[in-house]
CSV table of C-alpha atoms in Angstrom, one decimal:
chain,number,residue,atom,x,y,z
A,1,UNK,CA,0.0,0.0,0.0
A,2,UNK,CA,1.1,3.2,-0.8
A,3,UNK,CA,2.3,6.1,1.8
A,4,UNK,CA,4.1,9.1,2.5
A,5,UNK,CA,6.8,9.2,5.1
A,6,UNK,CA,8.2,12.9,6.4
A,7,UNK,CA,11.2,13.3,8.1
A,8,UNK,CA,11.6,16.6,10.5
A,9,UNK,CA,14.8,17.9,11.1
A,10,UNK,CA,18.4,19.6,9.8
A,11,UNK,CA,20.4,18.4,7.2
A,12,UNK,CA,23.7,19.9,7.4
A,13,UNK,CA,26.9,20.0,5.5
A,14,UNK,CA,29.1,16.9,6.5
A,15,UNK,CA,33.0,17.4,6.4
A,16,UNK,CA,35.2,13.5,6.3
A,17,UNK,CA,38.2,12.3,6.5
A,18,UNK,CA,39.7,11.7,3.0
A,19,UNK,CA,43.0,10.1,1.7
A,20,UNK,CA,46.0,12.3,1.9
A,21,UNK,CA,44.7,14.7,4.4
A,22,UNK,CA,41.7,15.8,2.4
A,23,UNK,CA,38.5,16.0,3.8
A,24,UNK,CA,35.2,14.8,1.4
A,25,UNK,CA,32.0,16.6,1.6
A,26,UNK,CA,29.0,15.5,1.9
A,27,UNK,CA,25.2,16.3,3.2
A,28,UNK,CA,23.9,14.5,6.4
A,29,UNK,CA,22.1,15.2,9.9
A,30,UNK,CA,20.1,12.2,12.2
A,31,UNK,CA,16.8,12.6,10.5
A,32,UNK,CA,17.9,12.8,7.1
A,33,UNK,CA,20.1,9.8,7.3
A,34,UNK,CA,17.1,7.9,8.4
A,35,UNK,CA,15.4,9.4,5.6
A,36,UNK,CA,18.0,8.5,3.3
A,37,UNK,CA,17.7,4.9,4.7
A,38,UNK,CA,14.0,4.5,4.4
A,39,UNK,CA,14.2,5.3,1.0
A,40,UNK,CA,16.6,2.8,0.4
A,41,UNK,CA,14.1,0.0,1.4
A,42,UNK,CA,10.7,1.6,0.4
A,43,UNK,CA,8.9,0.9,-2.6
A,44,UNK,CA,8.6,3.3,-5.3
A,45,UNK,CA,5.1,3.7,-4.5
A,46,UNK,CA,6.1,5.4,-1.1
A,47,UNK,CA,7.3,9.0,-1.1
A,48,UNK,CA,10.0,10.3,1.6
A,49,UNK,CA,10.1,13.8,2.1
A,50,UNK,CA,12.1,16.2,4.4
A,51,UNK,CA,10.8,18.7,6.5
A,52,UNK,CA,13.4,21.3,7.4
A,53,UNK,CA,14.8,24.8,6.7
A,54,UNK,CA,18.1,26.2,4.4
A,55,UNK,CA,19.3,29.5,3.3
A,56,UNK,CA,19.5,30.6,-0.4
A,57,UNK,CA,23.1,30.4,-0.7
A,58,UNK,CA,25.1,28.6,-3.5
A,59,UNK,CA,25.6,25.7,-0.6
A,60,UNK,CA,21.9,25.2,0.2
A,61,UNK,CA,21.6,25.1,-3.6
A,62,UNK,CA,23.6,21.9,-3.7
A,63,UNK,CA,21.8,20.7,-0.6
A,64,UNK,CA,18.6,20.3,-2.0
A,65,UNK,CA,20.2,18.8,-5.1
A,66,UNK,CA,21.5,16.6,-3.4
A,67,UNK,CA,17.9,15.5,-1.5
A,68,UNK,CA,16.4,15.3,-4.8
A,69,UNK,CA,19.1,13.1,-6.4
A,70,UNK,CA,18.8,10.5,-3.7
A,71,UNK,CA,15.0,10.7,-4.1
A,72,UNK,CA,13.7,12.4,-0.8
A,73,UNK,CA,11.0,15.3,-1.3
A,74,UNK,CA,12.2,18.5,-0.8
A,75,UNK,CA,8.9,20.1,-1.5
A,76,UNK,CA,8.8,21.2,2.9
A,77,UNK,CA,12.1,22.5,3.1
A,78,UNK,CA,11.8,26.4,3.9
A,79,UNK,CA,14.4,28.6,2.2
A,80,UNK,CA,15.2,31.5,4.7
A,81,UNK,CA,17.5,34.8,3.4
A,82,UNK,CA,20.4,35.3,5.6
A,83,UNK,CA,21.0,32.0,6.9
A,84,UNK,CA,22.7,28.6,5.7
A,85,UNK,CA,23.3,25.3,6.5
A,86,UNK,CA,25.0,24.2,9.6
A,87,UNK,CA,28.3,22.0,9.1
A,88,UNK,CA,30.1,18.9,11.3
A,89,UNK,CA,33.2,17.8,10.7
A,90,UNK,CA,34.1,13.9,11.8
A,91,UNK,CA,37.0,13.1,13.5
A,92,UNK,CA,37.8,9.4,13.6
A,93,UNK,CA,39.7,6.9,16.5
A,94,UNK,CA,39.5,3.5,16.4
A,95,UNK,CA,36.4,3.2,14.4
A,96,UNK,CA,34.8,5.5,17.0
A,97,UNK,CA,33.7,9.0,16.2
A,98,UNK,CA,33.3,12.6,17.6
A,99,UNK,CA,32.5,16.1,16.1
A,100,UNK,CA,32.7,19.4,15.2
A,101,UNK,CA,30.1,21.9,14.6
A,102,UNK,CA,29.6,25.0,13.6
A,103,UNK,CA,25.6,25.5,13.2
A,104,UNK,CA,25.3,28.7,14.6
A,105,UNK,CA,23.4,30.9,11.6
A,106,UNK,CA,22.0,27.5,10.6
A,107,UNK,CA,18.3,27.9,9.0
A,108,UNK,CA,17.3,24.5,10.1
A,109,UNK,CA,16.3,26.3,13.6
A,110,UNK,CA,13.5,27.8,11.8
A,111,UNK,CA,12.2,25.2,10.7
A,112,UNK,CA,9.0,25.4,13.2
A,113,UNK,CA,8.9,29.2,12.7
A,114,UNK,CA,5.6,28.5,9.9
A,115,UNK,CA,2.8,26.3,11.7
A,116,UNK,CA,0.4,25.7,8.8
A,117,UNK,CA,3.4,24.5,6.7
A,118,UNK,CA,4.4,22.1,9.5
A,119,UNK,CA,0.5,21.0,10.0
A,120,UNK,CA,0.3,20.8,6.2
A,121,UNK,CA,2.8,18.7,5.9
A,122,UNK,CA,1.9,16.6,8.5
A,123,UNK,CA,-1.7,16.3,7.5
A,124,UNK,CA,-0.4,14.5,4.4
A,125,UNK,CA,1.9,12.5,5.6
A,126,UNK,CA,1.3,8.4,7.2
A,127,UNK,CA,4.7,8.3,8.9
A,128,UNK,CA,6.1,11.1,10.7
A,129,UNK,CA,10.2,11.2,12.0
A,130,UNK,CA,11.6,13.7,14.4
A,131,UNK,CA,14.6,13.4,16.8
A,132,UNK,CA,16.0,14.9,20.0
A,133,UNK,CA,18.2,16.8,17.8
A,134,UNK,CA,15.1,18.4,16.3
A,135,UNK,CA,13.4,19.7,19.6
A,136,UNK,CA,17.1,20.6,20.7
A,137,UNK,CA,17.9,23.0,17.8
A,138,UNK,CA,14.7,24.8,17.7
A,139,UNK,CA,13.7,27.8,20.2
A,140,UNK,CA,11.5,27.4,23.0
A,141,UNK,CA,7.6,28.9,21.4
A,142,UNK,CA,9.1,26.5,18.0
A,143,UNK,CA,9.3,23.7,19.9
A,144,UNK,CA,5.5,23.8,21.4
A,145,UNK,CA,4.4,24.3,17.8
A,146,UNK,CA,6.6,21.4,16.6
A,147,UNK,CA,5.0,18.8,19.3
A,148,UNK,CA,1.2,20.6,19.5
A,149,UNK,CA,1.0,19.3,16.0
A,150,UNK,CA,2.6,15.8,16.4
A,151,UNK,CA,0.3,15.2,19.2
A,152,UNK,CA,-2.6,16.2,16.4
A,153,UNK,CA,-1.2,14.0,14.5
A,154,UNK,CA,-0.8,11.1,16.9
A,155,UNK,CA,-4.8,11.8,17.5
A,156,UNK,CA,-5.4,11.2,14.2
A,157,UNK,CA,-3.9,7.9,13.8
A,158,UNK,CA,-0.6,8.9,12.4
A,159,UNK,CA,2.4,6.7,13.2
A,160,UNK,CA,5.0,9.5,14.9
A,161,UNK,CA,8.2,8.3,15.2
A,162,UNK,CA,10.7,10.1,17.8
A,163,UNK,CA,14.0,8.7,18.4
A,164,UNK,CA,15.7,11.0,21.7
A,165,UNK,CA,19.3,10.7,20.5
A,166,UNK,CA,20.2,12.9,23.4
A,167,UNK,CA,23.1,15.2,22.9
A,168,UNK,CA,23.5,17.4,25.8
A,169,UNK,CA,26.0,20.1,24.3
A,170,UNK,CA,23.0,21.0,22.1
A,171,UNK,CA,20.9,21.9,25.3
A,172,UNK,CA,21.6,24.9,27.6
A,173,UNK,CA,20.0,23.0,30.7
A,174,UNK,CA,19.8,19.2,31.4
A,175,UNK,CA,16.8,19.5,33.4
A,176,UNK,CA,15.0,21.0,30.1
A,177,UNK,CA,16.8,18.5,28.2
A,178,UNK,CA,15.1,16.0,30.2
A,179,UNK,CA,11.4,17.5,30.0
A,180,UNK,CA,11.6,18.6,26.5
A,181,UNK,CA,12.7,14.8,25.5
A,182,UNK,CA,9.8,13.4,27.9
A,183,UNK,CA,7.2,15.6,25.9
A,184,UNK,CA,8.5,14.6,22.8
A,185,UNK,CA,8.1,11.3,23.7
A,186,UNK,CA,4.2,11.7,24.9
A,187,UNK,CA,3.7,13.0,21.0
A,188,UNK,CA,5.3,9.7,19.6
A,189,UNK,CA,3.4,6.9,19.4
A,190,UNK,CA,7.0,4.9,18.3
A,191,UNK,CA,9.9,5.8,20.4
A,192,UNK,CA,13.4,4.4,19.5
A,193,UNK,CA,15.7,5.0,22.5
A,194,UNK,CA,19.4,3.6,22.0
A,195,UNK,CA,20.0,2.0,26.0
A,196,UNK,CA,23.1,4.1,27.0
A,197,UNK,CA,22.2,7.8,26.4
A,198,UNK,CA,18.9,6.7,28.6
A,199,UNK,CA,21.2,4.9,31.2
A,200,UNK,CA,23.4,8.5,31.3
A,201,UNK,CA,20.8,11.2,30.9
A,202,UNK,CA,18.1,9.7,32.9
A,203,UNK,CA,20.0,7.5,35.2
A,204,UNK,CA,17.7,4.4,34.1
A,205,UNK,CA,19.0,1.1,36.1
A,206,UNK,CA,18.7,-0.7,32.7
A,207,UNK,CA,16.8,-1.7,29.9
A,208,UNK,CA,13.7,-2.3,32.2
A,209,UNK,CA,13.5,0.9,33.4
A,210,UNK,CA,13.8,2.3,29.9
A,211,UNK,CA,11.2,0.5,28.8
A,212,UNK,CA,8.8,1.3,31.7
A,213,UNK,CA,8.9,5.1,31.8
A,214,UNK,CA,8.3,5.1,28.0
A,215,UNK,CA,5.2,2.8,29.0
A,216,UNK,CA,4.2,5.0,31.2
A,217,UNK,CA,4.1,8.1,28.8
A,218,UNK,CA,1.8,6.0,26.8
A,219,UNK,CA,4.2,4.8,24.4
A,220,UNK,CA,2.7,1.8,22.8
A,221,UNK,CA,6.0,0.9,20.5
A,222,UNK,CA,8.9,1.0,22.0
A,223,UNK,CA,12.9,-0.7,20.0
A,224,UNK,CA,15.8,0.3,22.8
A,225,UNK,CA,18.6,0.1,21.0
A,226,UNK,CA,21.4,-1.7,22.8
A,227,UNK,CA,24.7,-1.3,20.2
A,228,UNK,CA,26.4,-5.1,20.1
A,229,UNK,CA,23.6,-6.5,22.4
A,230,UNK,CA,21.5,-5.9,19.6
A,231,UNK,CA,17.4,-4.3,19.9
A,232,UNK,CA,14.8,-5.1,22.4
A,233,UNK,CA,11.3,-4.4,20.9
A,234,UNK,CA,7.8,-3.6,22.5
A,235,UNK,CA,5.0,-3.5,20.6
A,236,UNK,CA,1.9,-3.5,22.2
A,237,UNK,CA,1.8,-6.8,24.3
A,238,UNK,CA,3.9,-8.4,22.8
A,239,UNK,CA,7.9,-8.0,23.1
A,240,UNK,CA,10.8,-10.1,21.5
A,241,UNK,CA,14.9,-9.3,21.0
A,242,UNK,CA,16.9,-9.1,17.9
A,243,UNK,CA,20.4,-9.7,18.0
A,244,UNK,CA,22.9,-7.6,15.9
A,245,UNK,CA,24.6,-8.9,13.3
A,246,UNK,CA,28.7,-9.6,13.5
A,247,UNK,CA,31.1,-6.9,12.0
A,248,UNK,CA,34.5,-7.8,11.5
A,249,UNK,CA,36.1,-4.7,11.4
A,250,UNK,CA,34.5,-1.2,12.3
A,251,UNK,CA,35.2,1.6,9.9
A,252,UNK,CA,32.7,4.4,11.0
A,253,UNK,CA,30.2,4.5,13.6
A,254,UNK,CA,28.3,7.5,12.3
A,255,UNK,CA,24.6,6.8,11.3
A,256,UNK,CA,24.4,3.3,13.2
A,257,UNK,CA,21.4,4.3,14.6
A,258,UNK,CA,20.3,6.0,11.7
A,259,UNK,CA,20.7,3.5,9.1
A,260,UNK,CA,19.3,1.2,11.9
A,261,UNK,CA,16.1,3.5,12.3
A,262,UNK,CA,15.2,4.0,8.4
A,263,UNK,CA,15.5,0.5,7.4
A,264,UNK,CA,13.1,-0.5,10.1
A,265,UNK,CA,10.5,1.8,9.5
A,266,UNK,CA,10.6,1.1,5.7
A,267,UNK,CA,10.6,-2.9,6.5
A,268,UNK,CA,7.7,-2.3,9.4
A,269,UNK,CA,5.6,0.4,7.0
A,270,UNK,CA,5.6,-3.0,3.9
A,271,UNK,CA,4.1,-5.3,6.2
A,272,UNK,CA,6.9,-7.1,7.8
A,273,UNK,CA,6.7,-8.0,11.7
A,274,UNK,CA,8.6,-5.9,14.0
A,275,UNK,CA,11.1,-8.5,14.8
A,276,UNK,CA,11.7,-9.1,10.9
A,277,UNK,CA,12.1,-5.6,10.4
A,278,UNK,CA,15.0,-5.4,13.3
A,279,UNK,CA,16.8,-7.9,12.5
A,280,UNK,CA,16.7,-6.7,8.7
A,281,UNK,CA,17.6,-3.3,10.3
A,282,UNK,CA,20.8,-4.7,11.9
A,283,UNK,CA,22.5,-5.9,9.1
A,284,UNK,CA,21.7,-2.8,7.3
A,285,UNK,CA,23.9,-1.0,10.2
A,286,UNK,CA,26.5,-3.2,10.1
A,287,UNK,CA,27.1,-2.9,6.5
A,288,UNK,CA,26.8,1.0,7.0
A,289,UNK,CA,29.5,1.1,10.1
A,290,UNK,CA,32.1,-1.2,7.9
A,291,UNK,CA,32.0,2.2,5.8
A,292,UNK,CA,33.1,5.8,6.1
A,293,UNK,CA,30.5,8.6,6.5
A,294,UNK,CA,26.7,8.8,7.6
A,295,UNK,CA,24.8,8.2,3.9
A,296,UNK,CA,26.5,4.8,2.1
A,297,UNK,CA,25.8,4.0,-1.4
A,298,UNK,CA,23.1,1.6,-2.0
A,299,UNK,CA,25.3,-1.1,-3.8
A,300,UNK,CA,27.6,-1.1,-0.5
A,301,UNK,CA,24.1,-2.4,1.1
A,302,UNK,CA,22.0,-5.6,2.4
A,303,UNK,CA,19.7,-5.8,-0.8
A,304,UNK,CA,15.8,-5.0,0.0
């Protein structure tokens, strides 16, 4: 059956390690990776589009160039005078990786400033994405808008998919970081937690825990991500794991989750069972962290 899936969030301009001390650019950001992912693994007769917000500059030119080429909708994307795409750099140890940002004029923080185009969009969309990045880039009134219309939409029947990926340099206050990630799961109706940022940022004892306070908030789908220990899954009643698959030799931990997140939802939103769709999901991360960069190429991955 056909659908539309939107993805909320920033796209910025990715900076890697290349050979002889060059660095490759690229375009990535947590919610357009999983976009990128989905449409990977989703039939033609499913449209991905990305919700965000870029400047008019000869870079957010390319971005959207870029979306389009690779088949995600840019139709949402705001263009905003004055402002740009943020940009990350990736610095690499042991397969392991840390950042650099500079994001500080980036338009993607305005992406909330319109409310009819975000209810618009929503409106005609079946599957909605959004992240703790999201809610953490955008101002305070922007972030009430953001989640007063996913919780319209999670009314409505709408499958609202929030992964927390909690990064607390993006916040000014880890008490708000806490709330505002707790509110944005009560819009969700699909939460996708990875096990160690809830351990560290909400002192959970374990996966247990995890699982419970999502419960609570009346999550009814819940996948805690758990790295090498593989995914535990909730769905309703019923529950089961899914083990990741074996890597030989890590390249690039960037989009793990990602990668892990998109290829789910596009095997959950065909018809397969949640545990099919996980443990499709982790081999599609393993072949995407055996590789350098967020987005890899299609014929680098598990075949759909």
């Amino acid at each position: 059956m056909a659908g539309r899936l939107l993805s909320i969030g920033e796209c910025m301009v990715e900076l890697m390690q290349a050979d002889g001390g060059l660095m490759r650019k690229s375009f990535a950001g947590d919610t357009f990776n999983t976009a990128y992912y989905a449409r990977q693994y989703l039939p033609a007769d499913w449209s991905v589009d990305y919700l965000s917000a870029v400047g008019t500059d000869m870079i957010s030119d390319e971005m959207l160039a870029f979306m389009a080429g690779h088949g995600i909708g840019t139709g949402h994307v705001a263009r905003i005078v004055g402002r740009s795409p943020g940009l990350y750099m990736i610095h690499l140890k042991d397969g392991e990786r840390s950042f650099s940002y500079w994001r500080s004029v980036s338009a993607a923080k305005l992406l909330a400033r319109d409310g009819d185009r975000l209810r618009a969009a929503i409106d005609a969309s079946d599957v909605i994405v959004f992240s703790g990045i999201t809610l953490a880039i955008l101002p305070a009134e922007d972030i009430e808008t953001l989640l007063a219309e996913l919780r319209r939409g999670k009314a409505a029947g709408k499958r609202i998919v929030f992964d927390p990926n909690i990064r607390p340099r993006l916040w000014d206050d880890a008490g708000r970081m806490r709330a505002t990630i707790t509110e944005g799961a009560r819009a969700a109706t699909l939460v996708m937690p990875s096990l160690d940022d809830e351990t560290t940022h909400f002192g959970d004892a374990g996966l247990e825990e995890t699982i419970a306070r999502y419960r609570a908030l009346g999550v009814g789908e819940i996948v805690v991500k758990d790295g090498a220990e593989g995914a535990t899954l909730v769905f309703g009643e019923a529950r089961s794991h899914a083990p990741s698959a074996k890597v030989e030799k890590i390249v690039d931990t960037t989009s793990a989750g990602d990668s892990f997140n998109g290829a789910f939802l596009a095997r959950l939103a065909t018809g397969a069972s949640p545990d099919e769709a996980a443990r499709f999901a982790a081999d599609v991360a393993a072949s995407v962290i055996q590789h350098h960069g967020a987005l890899v190429a299609k014929d680098k991955l598990p075949e759909g």
